Each structure stands twice: as structure tokens, then as C-alpha cells.
Coordinates of C-alpha atoms in Angstrom, one line a residue:
X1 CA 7.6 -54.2 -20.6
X2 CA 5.0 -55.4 -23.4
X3 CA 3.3 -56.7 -20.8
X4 CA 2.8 -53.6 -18.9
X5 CA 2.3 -51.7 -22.3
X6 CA -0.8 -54.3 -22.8
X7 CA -2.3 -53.5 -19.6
X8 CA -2.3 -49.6 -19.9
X9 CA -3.8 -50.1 -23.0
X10 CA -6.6 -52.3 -21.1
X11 CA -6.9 -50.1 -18.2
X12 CA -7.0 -46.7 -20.1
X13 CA -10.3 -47.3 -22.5
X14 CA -11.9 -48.9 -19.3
X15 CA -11.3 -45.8 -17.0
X16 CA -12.7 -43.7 -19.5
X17 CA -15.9 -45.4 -20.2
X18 CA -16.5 -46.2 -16.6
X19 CA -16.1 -42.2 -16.4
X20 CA -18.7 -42.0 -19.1
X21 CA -21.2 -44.7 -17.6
X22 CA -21.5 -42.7 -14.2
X23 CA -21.8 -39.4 -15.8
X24 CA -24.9 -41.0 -17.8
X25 CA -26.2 -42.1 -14.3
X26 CA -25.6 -38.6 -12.6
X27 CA -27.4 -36.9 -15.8
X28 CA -30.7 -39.9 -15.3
X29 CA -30.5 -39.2 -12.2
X30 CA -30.8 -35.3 -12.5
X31 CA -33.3 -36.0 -14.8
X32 CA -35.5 -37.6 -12.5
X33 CA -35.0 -34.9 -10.0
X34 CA -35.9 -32.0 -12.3
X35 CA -38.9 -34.3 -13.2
X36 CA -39.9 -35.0 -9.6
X37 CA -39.4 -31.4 -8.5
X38 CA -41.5 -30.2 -11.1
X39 CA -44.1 -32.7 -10.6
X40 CA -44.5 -31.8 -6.8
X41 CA -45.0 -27.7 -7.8
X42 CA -47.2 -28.5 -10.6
X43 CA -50.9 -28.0 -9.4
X44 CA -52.6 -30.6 -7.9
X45 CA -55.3 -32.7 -10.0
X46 CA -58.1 -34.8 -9.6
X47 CA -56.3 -38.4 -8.9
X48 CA -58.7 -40.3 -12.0
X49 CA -56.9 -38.0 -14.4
X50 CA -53.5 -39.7 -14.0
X51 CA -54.1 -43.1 -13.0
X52 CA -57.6 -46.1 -12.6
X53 CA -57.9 -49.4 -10.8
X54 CA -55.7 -51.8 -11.9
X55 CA -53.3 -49.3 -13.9
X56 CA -50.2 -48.2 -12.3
X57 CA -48.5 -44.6 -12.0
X58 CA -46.4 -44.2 -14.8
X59 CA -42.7 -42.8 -14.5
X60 CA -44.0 -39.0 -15.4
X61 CA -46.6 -39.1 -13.1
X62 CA -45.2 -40.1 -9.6
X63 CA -44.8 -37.5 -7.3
X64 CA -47.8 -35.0 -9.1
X65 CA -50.0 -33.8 -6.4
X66 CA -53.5 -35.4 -7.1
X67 CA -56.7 -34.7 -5.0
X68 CA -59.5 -37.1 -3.7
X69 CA -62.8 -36.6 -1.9
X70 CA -64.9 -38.9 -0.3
X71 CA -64.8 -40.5 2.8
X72 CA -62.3 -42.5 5.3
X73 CA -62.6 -46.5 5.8
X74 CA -60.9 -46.9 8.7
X75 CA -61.6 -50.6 9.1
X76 CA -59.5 -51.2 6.6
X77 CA -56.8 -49.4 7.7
X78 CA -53.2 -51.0 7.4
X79 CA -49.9 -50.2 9.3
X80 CA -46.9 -50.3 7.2
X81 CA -44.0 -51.8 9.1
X82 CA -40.6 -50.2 9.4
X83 CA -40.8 -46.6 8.0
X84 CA -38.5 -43.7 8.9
X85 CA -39.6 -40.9 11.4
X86 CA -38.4 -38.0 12.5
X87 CA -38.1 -40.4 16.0
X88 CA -36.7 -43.3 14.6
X89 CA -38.3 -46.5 13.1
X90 CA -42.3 -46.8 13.3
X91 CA -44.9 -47.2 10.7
X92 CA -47.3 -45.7 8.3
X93 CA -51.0 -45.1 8.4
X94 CA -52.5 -46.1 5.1
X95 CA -56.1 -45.7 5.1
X96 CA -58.7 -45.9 2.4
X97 CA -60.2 -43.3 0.9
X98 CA -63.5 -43.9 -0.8
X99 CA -64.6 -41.2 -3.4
X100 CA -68.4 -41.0 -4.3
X101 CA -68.0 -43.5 -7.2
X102 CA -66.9 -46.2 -4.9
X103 CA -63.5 -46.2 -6.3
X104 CA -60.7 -45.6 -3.2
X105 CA -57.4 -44.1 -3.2
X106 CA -54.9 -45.6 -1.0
X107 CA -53.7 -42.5 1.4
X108 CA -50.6 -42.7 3.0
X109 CA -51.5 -40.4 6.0
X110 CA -48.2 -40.1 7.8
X111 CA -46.1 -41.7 10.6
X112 CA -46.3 -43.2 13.9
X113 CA -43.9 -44.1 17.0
X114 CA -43.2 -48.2 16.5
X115 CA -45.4 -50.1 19.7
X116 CA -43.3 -51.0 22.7
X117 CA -43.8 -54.6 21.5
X118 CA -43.7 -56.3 17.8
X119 CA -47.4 -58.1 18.0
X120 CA -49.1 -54.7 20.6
X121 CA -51.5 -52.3 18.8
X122 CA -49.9 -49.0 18.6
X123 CA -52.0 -46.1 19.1
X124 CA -53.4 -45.0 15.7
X125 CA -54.6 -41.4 15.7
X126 CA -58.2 -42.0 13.8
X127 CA -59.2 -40.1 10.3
X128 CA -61.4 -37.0 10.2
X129 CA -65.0 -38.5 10.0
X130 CA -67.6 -37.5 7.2
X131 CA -66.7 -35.9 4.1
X132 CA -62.7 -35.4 3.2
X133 CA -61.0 -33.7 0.3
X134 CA -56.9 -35.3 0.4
X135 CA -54.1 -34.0 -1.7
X136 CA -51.3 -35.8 -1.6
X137 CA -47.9 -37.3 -3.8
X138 CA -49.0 -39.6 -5.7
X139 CA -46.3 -43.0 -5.7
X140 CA -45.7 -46.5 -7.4
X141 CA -47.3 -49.4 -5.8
X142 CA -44.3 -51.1 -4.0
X143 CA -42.6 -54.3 -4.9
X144 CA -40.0 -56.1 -2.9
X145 CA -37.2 -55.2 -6.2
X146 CA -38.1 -51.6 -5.6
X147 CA -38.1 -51.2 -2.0
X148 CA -35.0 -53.9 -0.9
X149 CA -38.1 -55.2 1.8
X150 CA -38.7 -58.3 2.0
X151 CA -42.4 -59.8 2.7
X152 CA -42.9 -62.1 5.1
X153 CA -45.5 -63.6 6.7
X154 CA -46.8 -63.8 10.5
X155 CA -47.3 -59.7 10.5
X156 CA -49.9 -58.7 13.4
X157 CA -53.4 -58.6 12.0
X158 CA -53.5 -55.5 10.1
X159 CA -49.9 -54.6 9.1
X160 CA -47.9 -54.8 6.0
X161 CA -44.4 -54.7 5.0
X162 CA -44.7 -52.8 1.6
X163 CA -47.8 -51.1 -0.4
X164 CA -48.5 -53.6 -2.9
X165 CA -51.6 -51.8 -4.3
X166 CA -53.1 -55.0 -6.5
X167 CA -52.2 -57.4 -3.1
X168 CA -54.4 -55.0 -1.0
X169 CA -56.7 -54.3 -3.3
X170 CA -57.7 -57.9 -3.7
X171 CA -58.9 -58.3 0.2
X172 CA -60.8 -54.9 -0.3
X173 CA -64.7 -54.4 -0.9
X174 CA -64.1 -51.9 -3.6
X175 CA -62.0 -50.8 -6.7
X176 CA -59.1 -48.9 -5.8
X177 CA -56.7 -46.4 -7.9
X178 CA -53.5 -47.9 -9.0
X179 CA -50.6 -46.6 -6.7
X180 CA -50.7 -44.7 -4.0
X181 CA -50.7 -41.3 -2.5
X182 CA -48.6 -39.5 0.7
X183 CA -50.7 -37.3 2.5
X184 CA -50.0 -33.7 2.1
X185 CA -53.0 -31.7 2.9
X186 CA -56.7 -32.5 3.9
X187 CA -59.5 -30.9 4.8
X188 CA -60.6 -31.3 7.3
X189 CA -57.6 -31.9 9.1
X190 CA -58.6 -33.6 12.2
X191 CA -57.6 -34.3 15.6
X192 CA -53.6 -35.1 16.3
X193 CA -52.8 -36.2 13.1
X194 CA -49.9 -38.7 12.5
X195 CA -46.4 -36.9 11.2
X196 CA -46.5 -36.1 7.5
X197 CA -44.1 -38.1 5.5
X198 CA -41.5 -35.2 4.3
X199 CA -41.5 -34.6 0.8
X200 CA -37.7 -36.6 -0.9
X201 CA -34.6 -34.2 -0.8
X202 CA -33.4 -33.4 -4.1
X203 CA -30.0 -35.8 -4.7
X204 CA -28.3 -36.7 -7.4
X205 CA -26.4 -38.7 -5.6
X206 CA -22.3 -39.2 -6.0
X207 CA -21.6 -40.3 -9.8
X208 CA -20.7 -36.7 -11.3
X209 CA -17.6 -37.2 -8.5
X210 CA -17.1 -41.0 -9.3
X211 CA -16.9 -39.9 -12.9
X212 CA -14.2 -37.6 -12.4
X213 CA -12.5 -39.6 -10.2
X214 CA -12.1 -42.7 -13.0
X215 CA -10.9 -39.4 -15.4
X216 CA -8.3 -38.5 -12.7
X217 CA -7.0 -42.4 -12.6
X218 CA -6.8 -42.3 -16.5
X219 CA -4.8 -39.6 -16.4
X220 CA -2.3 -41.0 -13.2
X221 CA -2.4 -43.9 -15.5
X222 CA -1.4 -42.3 -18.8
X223 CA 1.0 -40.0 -16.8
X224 CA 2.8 -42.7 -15.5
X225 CA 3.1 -44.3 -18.7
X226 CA 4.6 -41.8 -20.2
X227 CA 7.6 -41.3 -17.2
X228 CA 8.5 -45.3 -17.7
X229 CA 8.9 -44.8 -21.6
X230 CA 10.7 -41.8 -20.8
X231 CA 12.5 -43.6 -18.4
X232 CA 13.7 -46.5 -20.5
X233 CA 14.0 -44.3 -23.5
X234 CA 16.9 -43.0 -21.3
X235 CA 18.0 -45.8 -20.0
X236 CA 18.7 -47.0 -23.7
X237 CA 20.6 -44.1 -24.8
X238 CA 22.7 -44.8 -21.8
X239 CA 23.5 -48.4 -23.2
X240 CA 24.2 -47.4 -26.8
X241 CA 27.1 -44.9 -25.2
X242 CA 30.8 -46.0 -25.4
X243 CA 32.6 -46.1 -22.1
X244 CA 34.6 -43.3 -21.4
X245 CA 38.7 -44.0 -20.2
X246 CA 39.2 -44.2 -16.8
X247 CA 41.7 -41.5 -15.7
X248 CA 41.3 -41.2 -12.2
X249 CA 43.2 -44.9 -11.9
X250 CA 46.4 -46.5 -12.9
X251 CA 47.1 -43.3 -15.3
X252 CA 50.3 -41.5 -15.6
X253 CA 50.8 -38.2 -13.7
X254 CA 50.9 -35.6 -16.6
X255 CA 53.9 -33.9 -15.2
X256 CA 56.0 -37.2 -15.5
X257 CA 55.2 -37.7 -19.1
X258 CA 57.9 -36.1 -21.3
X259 CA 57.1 -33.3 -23.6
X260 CA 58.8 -30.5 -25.4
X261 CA 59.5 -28.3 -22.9
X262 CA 61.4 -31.0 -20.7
X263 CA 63.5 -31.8 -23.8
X264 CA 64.4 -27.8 -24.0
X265 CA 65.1 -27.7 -20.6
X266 CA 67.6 -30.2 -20.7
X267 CA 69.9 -28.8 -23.8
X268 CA 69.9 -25.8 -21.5
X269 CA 71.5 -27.4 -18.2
X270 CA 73.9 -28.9 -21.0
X271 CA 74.9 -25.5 -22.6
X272 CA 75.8 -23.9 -19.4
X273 CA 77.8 -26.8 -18.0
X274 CA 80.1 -26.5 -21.4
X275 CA 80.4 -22.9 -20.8
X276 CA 81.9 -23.4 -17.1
X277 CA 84.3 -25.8 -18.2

């Protein structure tokens, strides 16, 4: 038993704080919703308020609406491989945007059905032509640790696997604003545009449940500590008891055991044999 008495005293401390770690990562993780809620209500803003080239979007930033105008370049327009539609797997249209100061924003303007073959040119909806004023989300530059892609090489000319702003910046004629932006409005809005990339659903994801589910094992666990010490608490007492005699076996019959009132009996059998003779 010490041995089991040693591990509920490992197992109990270690459900509780691995009930306490995922409720911290439930309450981060509402934290970052309420932040990115807020952020996508908040009014849009000119895009060189919140971010420059070679800076990235900080952490209170991403997902503020920003606005750009200026022009599309579509010759340097990139296809970014294996993004979710609402018709499966296909890729995003990031295009360009150059403002009057030469400086571009990167604009993420929406999703495309995947070409019947890896190395064909899909059909790419072109940009509005002339002047454009984009609002859109405005997003991290994307790295193969925050996105779970991996880059490899041998794409078709043109496309990408993630938006690594400084890797695409470097091949372009121009600065360009760190991160990104996903296209939300524009104006104009042009011809057949691709499909907007919906805004993220609010989710806080499963560690408020997880959490009460590791409280719910400490307590099976202390519960059921508590019946075995009861248990052998009993069990003890038991042992400590003398044995009670045995009557049902090899005992004598109470009627055959002689007692007073078989002795008086028999002086009376006695009495009235004298008085017949």
C-alpha cells in the first residue's frame, strides 16, 4: 500500500496543475480572440501607421483593418499554393500594391480553384487597372514554424508555398510594408473577382473542457483513495476482533444439558412413587 499511497500523492498535484496549465491556455487564447475581434471592428487606418518595410506586424496589430491606395503590379503577382476554399484546396492571389510613395503592400486578394494539373497556369482573374484604394486584415509574414508548411523548391514559375514578406520582397523592384494584408474591400472592385478569404471564426479552442476534465480525474483519484483507506481501515478492525465460539457445530443441544428444573422434576416422580407404595 505505501506504494500506491506514493503514487496518489504524485498523480494528485500533477492533475491539478495540468488543470491549471490549460485553463491559462484557454484564458491566452480568449485573449487573443477578444484582441482579434476587436481589431477587425476597429476602423480601418492608413497601413504606414501600423507597420514600414522591413518591420513586421506586431501581436496588437494583426488583424486591424488598414487601407492602401495606389496601383496594382500584376507582373509580380504570386500564387500561394494550397489554401482552403469554399471548393476545396486552391491558391491565393497575392498581388502588389504600389502606393504613390513607391512603397507596396502585399494584398492577399482572395482564392482560386487549384489548376487541373500541378505545373498548368490556372486562370487568374486580373486586378482592377488604374487607381485602387484596398482595405484589408492586416497579417504576419509567414514562416514555416507558424504555418506547419514546408518550403520547397521546384514550384511553377510564379508560386509560393507561404508569404514570407522579406523573401518576396527581396526579388521585388520596390520597398514593401512588412506583413501582409487579406483583401476585404476595394474600390474599384473589378471584374469577377477571386473569393474573399473569410474573416477567422472566433475559437477558443478545447482547453477550458481539458481543464475540467484533469479536475474531474483528481477527484476519481482522491475519491478512490479515500474508499481503499476506508476499506483497509475496515479490514483492520476486522483482524484486531476475537473470534467468536462456534455454536452451530459439535455443541450440546440445550435441552440435554441439565439444569434446575430437570433436577425438580425428578424429586417429583420420586415423591409420588413413595406415596403409591
Amino acid at each position: 500500500m505505501l506504494a500506491f499511497h506514493a503514487l496518489v500523492a504524485l498523480i494528485v498535484p500533477s492533475f491539478i496543475w495540468l488543470g491549471f496549465w490549460q485553463l491559462d491556455r484557454w484564458e491566452d487564447k480568449s485573449a487573443e480572440v477578444a484582441r482579434q475581434e476587436a481589431n477587425m471592428a476597429a476602423d480601418p487606418v492608413p497601413v504606414g501607421r501600423l507597420t514600414a518595410p522591413g518591420e513586421d506586424v506586431s501581436a496588437d496589430e494583426q488583424w486591424r483593418r488598414v487601407t492602401a491606395t495606389g496601383h496594382y503590379d500584376a507582373e509580380h503577382e504570386l500564387l500561394v499554393r494550397n489554401r482552403d476554399g469554399s471548393r476545396g484546396v486552391g491558391l491565393h492571389v497575392l498581388t502588389p500594391l504600389v502606393t504613390a510613395d513607391g512603397t507596396a503592400l502585399l494584398v492577399n486578394r482572395g482564392w482560386i480553384e487549384q489548376p487541373p494539373t500541378a505545373t498548368s497556369r490556372p486562370d487568374v482573374p486580373p486586378p482592377p487597372e488604374g487607381r485602387v484604394t484596398a482595405t484589408g486584415r492586416l497579417r504576419f509574414s509567414e514562416t514555416e514554424e507558424s504555418t506547419g508548411i514546408r518550403v520547397r523548391d521546384g514550384l511553377p514559375e510564379g508560386q509560393i508555398m507561404i508569404v514570407d514578406v522579406d523573401r518576396i520582397a527581396a526579388n521585388l523592384p520596390y520597398p514593401v510594408y512588412g506583413g501582409y494584408a487579406e483583401l476585404t474591400e476595394q474600390r474599384p472592385e473589378g471584374t469577377d473577382p477571386p473569393e474573399q478569404v473569410p474573416a477567422p471564426e472566433a475559437n477558443t479552442g478545447m482547453n477550458l473542457s481539458y481543464a475540467v476534465q484533469w479536475w474531474v480525474f483528481t477527484g476519481i483519484a482522491v475519491g478512490g483513495w479515500i474508499f481503499l483507506m476506508r476499506r483497509e481501515i475496515a479490514d483492520a478492525r476486522d483482524d484486531e476482533e476475537p473470534p467468536q465460539p462456534n455454536t452451530e457445530a459439535g455443541a450440546e443441544p440445550a435441552s440435554a444439558a441439565p439444569d434446575g428444573n430437570g433436577a425438580e422434576d425428578t424429586d417429583h416422580e420420586a415423591a409420588r412413587s413413595d406415596a403409591r407404595l
